[in-house]
XYZ file of C-alpha atoms in Angstrom:
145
model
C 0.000 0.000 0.000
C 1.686 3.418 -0.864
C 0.507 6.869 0.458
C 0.719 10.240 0.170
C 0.606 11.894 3.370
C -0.489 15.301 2.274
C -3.636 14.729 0.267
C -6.640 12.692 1.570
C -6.212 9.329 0.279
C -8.898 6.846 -0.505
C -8.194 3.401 -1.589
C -10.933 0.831 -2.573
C -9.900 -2.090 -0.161
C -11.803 -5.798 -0.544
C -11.314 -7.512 2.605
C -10.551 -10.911 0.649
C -10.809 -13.477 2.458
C -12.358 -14.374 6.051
C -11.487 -17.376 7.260
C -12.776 -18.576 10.566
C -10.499 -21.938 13.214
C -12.364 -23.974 15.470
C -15.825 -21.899 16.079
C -18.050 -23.024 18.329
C -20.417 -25.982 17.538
C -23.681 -25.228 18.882
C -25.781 -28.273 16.776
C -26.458 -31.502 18.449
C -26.691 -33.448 15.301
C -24.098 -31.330 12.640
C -21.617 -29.086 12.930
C -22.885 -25.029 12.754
C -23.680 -22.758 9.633
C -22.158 -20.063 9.977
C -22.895 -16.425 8.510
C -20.427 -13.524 9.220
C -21.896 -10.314 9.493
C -19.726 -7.074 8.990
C -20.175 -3.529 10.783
C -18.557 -0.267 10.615
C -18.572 2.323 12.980
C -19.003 5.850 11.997
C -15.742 8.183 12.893
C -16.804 10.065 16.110
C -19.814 7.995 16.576
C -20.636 4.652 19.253
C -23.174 3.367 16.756
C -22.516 0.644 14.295
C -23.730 0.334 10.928
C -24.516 -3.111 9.498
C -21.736 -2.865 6.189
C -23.103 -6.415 4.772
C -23.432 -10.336 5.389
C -21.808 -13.243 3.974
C -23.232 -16.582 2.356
C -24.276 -19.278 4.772
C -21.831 -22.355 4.448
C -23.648 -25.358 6.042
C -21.798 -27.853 8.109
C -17.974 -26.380 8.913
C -16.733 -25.059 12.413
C -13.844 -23.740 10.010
C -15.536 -21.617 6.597
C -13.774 -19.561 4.284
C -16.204 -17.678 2.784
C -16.392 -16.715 -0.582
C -18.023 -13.254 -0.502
C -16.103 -10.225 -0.365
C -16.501 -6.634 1.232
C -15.082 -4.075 -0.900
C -14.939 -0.616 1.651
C -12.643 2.527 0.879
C -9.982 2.958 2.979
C -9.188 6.258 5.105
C -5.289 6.396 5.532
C -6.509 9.550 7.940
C -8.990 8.213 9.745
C -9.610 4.838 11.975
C -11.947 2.819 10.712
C -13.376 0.457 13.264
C -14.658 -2.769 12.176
C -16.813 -5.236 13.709
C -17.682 -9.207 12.908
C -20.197 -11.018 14.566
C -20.626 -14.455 13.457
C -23.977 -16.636 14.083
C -24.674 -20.515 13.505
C -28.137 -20.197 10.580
C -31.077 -22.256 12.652
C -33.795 -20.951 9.897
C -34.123 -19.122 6.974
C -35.000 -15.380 8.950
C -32.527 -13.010 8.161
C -33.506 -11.626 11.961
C -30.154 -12.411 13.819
C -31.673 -12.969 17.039
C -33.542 -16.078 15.716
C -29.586 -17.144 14.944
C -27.216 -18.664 17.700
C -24.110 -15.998 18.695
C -20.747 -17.436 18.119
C -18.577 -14.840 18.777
C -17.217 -11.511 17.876
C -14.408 -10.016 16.611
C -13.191 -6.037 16.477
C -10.390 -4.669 14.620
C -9.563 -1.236 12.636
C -9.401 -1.638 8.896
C -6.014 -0.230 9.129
C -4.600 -2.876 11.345
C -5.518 -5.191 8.546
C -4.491 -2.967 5.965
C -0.989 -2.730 8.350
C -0.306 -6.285 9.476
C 2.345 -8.419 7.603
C 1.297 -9.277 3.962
C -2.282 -7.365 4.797
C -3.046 -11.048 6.780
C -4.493 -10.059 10.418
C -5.284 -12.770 12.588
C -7.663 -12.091 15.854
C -9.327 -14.367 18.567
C -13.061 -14.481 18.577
C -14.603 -13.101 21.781
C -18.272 -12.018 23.329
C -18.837 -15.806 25.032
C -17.517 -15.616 28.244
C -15.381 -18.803 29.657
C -15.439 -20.138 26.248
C -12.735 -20.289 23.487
C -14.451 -19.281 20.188
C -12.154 -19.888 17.820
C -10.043 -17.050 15.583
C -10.772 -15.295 12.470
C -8.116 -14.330 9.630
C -8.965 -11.059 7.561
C -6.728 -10.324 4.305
C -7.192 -7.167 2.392
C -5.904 -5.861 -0.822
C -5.799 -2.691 -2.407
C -8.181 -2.410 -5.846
C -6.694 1.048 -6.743
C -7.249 4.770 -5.968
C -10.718 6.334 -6.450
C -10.125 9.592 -8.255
């Protein structure tokens, strides 16, 4: 990632992959199906904005899934992100029908920042249990002019 530090840079970003180790298993019978859902938080703002979800992938305590969030990216501002997975018990797209399995909160720019854009974080949000890790990698698409 290159930037100039004295003109407002914004850089389409696609977070490319999330990966998810060892989530919970909350199914008796199966192992969980697990959506990701993606939230930003506004700059100078406690409220977060629901940025978009990813497929369903049935069965897997570890999915990679396939869909992408494509965001620009602030070099002058931090952009706080926030992924709460759930395991899919029915078709409602109302999460609280959905089982929690855990939560993860990073800025876009640690991604952006870490080693080869690859940012690794434990899940959290279930207390006295380990809910596994996700791994976010980003990559720049170019600069919107």
């Amino acid at each position: 990632f290159h930037f100039d530090e004295n003109k407002k840079n914004i850089i389409y970003l696609r977070i490319n992959s999330l990966n998810w180790l060892n989530l919970l298993d909350m199914d008796t019978f199966s192992k969980s199906d697990p959506i990701c859902v993606m939230y930003v938080q506004a700059v100078g703002s406690q409220e977060w904005r629901e940025f978009g979800r990813t497929e369903v992938i049935d069965n897997t305590l570890n999915p990679d899934f396939v869909r992408k969030f494509i965001m620009d990216y602030l070099f002058e501002e931090r952009q706080n992100l926030r992924f709460d997975l759930f395991d899919v018990d029915s078709r409602s797209s109302n999460l609280s029908k959905h089982d929690f399995l855990g939560q993860a909160f990073c800025s876009l720019g640690e991604v952006v920042g870490s080693v080869g854009s690859r940012f690794e974080k434990p899940l959290g949000g279930i207390p006295g249990k380990k809910c596994g890790s996700v791994i976010l990698t980003a990559e720049e698409l170019g600069n919107c002019r």
